[in-house]
Coordinates of C-alpha atoms and ligand atoms in Angstrom, one line a residue:
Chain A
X1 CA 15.1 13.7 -2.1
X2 CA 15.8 12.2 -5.5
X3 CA 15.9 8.8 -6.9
X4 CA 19.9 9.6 -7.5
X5 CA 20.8 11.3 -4.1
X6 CA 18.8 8.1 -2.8
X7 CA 21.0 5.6 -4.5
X8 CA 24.2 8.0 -3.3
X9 CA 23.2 7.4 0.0
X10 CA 23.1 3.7 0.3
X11 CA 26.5 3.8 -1.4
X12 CA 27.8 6.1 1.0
X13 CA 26.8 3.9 3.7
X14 CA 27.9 0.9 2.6
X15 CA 31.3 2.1 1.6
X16 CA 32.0 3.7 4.9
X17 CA 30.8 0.4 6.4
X18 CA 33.0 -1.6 4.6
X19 CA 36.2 0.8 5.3
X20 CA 36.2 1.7 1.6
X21 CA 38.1 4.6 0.2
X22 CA 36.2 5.5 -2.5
X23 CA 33.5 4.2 -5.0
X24 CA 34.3 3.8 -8.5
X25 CA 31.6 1.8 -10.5
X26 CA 27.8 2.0 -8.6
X27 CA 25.1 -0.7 -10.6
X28 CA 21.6 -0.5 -10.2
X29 CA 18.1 -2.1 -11.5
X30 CA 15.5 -0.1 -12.6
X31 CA 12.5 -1.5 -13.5
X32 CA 9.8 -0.1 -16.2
X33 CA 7.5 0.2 -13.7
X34 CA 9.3 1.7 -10.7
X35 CA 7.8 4.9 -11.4
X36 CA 11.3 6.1 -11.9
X37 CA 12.9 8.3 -15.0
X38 CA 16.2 5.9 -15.7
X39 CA 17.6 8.3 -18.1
X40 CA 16.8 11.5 -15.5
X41 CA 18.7 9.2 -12.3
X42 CA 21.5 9.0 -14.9
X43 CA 21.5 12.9 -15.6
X44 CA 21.9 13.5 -11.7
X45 CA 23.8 11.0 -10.7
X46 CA 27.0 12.7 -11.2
X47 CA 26.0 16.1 -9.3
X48 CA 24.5 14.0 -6.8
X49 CA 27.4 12.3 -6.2
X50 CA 29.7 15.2 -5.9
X51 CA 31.8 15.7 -2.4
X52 CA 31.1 11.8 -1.4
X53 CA 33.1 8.8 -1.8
X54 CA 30.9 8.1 -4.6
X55 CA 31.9 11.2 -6.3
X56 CA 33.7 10.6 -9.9
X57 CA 32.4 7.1 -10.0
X58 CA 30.6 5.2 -13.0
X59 CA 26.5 4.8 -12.8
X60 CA 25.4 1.7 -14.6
X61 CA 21.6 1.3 -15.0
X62 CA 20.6 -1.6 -15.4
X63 CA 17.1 -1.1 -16.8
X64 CA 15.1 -4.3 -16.7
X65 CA 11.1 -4.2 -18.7
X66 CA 8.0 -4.6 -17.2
X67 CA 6.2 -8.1 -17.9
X68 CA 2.5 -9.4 -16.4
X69 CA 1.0 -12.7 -16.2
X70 CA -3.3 -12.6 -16.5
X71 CA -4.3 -14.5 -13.4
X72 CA -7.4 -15.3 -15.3
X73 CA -6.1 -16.7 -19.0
X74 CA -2.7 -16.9 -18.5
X75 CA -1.7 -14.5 -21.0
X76 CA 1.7 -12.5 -20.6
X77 CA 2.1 -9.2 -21.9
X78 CA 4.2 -5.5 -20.9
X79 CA 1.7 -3.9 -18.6
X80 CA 1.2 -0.5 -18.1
X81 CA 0.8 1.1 -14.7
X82 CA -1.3 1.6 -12.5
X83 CA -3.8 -0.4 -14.2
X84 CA -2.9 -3.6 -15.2
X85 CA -5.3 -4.5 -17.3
X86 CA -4.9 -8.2 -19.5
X87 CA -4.9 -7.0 -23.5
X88 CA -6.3 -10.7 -24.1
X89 CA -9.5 -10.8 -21.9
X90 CA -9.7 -7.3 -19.9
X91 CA -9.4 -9.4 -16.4
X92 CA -7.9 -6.7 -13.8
X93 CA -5.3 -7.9 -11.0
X94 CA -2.5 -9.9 -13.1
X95 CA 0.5 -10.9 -11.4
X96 CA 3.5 -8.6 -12.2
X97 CA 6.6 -10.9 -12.8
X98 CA 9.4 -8.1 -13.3
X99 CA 9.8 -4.4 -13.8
X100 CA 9.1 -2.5 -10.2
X101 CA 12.8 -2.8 -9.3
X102 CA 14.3 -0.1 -7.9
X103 CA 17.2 -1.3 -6.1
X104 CA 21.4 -0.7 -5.8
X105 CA 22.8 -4.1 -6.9
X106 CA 26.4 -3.8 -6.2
X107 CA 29.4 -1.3 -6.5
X108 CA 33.0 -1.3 -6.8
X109 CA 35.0 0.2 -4.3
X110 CA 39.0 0.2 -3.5
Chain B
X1 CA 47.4 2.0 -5.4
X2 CA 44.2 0.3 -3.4
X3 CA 42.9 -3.2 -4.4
X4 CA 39.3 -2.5 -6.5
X5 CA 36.8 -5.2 -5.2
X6 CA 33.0 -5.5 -5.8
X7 CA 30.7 -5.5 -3.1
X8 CA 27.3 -7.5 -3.6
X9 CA 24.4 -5.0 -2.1
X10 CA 20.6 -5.6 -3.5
X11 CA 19.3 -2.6 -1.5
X12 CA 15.9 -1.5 -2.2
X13 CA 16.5 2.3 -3.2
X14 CA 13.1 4.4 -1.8
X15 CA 11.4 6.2 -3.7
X16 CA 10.7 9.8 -2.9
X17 CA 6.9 8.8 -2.2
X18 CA 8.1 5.7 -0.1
X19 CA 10.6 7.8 2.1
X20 CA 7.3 10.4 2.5
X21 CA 5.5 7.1 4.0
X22 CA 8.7 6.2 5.8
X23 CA 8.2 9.5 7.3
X24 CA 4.5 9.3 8.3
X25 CA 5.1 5.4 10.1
X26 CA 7.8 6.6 11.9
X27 CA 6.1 9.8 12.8
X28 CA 2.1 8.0 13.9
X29 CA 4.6 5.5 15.8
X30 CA 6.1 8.6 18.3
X31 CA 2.8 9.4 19.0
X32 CA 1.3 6.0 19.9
X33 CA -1.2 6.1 17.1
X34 CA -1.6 2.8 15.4
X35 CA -2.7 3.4 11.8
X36 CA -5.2 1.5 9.2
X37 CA -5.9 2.2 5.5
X38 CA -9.2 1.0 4.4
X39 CA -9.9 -0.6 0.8
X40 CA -12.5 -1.5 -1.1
X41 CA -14.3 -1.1 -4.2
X42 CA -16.6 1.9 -4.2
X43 CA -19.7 1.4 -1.6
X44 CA -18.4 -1.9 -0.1
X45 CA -19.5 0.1 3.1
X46 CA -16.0 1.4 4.6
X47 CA -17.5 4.0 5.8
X48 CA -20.8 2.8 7.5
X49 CA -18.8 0.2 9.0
X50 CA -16.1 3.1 10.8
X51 CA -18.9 5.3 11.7
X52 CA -20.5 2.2 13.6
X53 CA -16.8 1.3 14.9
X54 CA -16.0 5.1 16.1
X55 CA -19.5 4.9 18.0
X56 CA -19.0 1.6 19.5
X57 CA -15.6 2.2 20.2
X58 CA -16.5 5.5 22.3
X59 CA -14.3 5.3 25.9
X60 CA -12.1 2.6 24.8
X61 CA -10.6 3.9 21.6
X62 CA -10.1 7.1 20.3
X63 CA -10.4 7.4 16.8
X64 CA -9.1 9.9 14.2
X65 CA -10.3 9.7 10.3
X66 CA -8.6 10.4 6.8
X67 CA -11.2 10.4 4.1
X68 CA -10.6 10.0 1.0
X69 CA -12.8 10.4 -1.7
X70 CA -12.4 11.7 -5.5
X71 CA -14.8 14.0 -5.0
X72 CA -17.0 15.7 -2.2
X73 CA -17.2 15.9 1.4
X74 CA -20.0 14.0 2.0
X75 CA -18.2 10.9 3.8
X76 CA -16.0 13.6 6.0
X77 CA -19.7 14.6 7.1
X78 CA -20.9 11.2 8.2
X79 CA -17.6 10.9 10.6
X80 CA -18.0 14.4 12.0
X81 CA -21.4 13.6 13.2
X82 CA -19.8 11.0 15.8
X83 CA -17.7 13.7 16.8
X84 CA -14.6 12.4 15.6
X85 CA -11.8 14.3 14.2
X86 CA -12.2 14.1 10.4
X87 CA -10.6 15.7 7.4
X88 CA -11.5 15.4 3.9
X89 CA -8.9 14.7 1.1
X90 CA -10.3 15.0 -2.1
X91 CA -8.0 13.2 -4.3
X92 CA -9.5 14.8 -7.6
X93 CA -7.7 13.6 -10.8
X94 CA -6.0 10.5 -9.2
X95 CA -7.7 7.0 -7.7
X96 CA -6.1 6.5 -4.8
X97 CA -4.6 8.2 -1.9
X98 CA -0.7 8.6 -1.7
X99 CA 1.4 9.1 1.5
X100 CA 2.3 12.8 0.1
X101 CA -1.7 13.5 0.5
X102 CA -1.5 12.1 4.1
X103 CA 1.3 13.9 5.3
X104 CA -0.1 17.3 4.2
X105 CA -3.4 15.6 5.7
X106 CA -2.2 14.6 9.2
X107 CA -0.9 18.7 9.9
X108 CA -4.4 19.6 10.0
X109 CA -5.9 16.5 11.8
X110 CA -5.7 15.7 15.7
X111 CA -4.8 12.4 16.6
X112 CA -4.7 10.7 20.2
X113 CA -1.8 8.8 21.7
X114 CA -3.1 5.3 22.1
X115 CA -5.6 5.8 19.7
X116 CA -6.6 5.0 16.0
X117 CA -5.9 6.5 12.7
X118 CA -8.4 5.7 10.2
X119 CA -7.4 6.3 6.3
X120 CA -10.4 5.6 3.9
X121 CA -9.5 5.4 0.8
X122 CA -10.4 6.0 -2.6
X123 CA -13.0 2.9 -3.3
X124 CA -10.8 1.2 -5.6
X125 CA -9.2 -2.3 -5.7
X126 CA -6.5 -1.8 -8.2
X127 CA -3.9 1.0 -7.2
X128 CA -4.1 1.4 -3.8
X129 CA -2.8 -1.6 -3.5
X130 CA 0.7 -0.2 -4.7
X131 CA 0.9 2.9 -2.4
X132 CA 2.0 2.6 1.3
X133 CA 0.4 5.4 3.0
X134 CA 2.6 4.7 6.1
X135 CA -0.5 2.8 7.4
X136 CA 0.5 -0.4 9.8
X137 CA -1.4 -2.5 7.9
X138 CA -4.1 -2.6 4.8
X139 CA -8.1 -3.6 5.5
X140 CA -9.4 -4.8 2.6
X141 CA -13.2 -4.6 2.6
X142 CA -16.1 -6.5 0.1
X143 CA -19.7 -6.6 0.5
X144 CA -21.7 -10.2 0.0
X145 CA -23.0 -8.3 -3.3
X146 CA -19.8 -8.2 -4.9
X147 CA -19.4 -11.7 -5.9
X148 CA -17.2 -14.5 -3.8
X149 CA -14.4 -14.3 -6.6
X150 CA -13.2 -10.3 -6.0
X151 CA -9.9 -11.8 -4.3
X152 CA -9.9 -13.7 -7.2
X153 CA -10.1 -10.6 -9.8
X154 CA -8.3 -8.0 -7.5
X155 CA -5.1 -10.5 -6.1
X156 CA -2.5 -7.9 -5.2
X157 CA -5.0 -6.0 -3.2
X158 CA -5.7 -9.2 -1.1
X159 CA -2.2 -10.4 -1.6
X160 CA -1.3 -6.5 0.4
X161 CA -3.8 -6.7 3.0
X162 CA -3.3 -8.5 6.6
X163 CA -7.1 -8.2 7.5
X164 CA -10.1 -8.7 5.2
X165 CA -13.4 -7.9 6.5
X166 CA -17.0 -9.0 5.1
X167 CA -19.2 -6.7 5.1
X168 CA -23.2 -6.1 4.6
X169 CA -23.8 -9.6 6.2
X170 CA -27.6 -9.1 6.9
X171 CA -28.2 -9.4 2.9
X172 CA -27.1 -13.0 3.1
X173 CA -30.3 -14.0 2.5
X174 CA -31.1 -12.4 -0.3
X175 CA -28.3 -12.9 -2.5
X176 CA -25.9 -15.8 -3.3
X177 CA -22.4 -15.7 -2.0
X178 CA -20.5 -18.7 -1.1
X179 CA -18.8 -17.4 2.1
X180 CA -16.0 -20.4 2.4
X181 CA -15.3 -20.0 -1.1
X182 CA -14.8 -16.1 -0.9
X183 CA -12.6 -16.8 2.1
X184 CA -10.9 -20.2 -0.2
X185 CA -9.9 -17.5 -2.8
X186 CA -8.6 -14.5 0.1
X187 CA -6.5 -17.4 1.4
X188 CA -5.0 -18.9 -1.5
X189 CA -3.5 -15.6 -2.3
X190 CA -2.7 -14.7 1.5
X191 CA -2.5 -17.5 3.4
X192 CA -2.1 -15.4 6.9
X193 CA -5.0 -12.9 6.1
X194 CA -7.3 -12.5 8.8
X195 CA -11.0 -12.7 7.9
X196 CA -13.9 -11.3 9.3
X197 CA -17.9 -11.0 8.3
X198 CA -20.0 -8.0 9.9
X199 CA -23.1 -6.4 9.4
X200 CA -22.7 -2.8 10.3
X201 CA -26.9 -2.6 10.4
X202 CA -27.8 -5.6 12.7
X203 CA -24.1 -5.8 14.4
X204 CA -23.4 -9.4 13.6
X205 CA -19.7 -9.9 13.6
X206 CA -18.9 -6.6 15.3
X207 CA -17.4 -7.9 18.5
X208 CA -14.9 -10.3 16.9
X209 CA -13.9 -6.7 14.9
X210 CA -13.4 -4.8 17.9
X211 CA -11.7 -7.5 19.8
X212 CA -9.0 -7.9 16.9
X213 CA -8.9 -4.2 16.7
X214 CA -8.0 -3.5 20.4
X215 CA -5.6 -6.0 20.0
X216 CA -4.1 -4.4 17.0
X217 CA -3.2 -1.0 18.8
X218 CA -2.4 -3.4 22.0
X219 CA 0.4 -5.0 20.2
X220 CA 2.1 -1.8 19.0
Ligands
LIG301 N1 -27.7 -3.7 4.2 C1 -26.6 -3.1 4.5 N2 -26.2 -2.0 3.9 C2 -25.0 -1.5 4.1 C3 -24.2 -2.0 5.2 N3 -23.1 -1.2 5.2 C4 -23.2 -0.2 4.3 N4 -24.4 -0.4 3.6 C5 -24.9 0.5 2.6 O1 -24.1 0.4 1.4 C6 -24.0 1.7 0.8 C7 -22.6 2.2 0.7 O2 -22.0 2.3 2.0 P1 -20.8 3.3 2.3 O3 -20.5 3.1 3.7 O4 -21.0 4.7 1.8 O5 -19.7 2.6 1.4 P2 -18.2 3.1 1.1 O6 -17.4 1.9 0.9 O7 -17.8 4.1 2.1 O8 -18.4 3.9 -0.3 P3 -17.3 4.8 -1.1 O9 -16.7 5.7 -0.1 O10 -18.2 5.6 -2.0 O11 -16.4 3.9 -1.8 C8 -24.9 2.6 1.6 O12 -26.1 2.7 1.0 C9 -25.0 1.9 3.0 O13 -26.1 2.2 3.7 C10 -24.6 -3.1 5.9 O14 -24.0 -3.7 6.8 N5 -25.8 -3.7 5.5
LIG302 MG1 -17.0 6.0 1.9
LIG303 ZN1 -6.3 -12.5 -19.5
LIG304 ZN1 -5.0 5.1 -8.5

């Protein structure tokens, strides 16, 4: 199943829970290094969403960069996955501070 | 017309390779079969130390193995000779195993209710860290060669890891590695991480192992 049809689901769930008619606005976060195609989730979204509450509503991706601190010098740069590797003094293993988000922040629903 | 209103949610959306391990807990968990993935950096001795476990274990635990290597079948071979049920996954271009490779793994493997699963993975510090297999907990594994700083260099692995076991114990004597300090570092990243120090040649440690090992599956 898809990043998009993953994010549908939660939704759906959520807005049946809370007695919701339908869904008209869905945020989410996704991070740089989620390991997840923003622009493709946004491209399949809408098909995705067809024949659920969600369907018709408004995808905002809230796409947030990746950023590592070297455990070793302190340096903080944009890493790239898998190997996080510190551009300042090659020590492996630095701390990543933001980017593997991958979550449904809120929605709109009436 | 209805009222529009926000609702607040922060739900962790799975990825398809998370819902895959989603998949393979909830599946080893039917079946009674209490799962381990096994880190390390290449010949930290993950594999001496399961072949000495799956022996010593014999009558009390059953054991089932996923191997996985880049390359070669040579570890599959060391398990098979204890008789356990092994398969090989060759892992080829990438470093570390993903649950994907252990799903497609597990149809061809035999496991045991009450028993083990045993994933070895790739030796590799780095990435493995970031792939749930659908394992119920990491081992992470260093030899008294490697230096008493590895949790140091390779955090997230340690940070991931419930258990952390040293290994090669007998060559104390011959090199220098500052055993509280290496077990200083582990903690300071993971302050809940339990620690053990084995030899799988002379057996120092091994009971301690076992004992938190039985009461590992005992618990699920
Ligand atoms: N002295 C001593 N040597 C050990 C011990 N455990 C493993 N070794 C040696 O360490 C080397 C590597 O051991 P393996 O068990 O193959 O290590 P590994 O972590 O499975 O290696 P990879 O799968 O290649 O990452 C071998 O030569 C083993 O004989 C030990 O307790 N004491
Ligand atoms: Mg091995
Ligand atoms: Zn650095
Ligand atoms: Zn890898």
């Amino acid at each position: 199943m898809s990043v998009a049809a993953g994010i549908v689901e939660i939704v759906e769930r959520e807005a049946k829970a809370k007695g919701a008619g339908r869904v008209t606005r869905v945020t989410v976060d996704i991070g740089a290094l989620a390991g997840v195609d923003a622009g493709a989730v946004e491209f399949c979204y809408g098909a995705a969403a067809g024949g659920t509450l969600a369907e018709g509503s408004v995808l905002i991706v809230n796409r947030i960069a990746g950023l590592a601190r070297c455990g070793e010098c302190g340096e903080e740069f944009v890493p790239r996955d898998p190997l996080v590797v510190c551009p300042r003094c090659q020590a492996f293993g630095a701390r990543i501070l933001s980017g593997e988000e991958l979550a449904v922040r809120e929605m709109e629903v009436e | 017309m209805n009222e529009r209103r926000v609702v607040e949610m922060r739900e962790r959306v799975l990825s398809k390779i998370d819902q895959i391990a989603a998949g393979v807990r909830a599946a080893l968990a039917a079946q009674g079969v209490t799962a381990l993935n096994f880190t390390s950096s290449p010949g930290s001795g993950k594999t001496t130390l399961l072949v000495r476990t799956i022996s010593d274990l014999k009558g009390r635990a059953p054991i089932s193995v996923l191997e996985g290597d880049q390359e070669t079948d040579h570890d599959a071979k060391r398990i098979a000779a204890t008789g356990a049920p092994v398969l090989q996954i060759n892992t080829l271009s990438s470093c570390h195993l993903d649950a994907a490779m252990v799903e497609s793994g597990l149809r061809g493997l035999a496991l045991s209710p009450g028993g083990f699963l045993f994933i070895e993975n790739v030796g590799n510090l780095v990435c493995p860290a970031s792939y749930d297999l659908g394992e119920a907990m990491k081992v992470v594994m260093l030899s008294v060669t490697e230096g008493a700083d590895k949790p140091a260099k390779y955090p997230k692995m340690f940070r991931v890891a419930r258990v952390m076991v040293i290994t090669k114990t007998d060559l104390l004597p011959h090199v220098e590695f500052d055993m509280a300090e290496c077990v200083r570092f582990a903690r300071a990243i993971n302050p809940q991480l339990a620690v053990f120090a084995v030899s799988a040649k002379t057996g120092e440690g091994l009971d301690e192992w076992y004992g938190h090992l039985l009461s590992l599956r005992d618990r699920a």
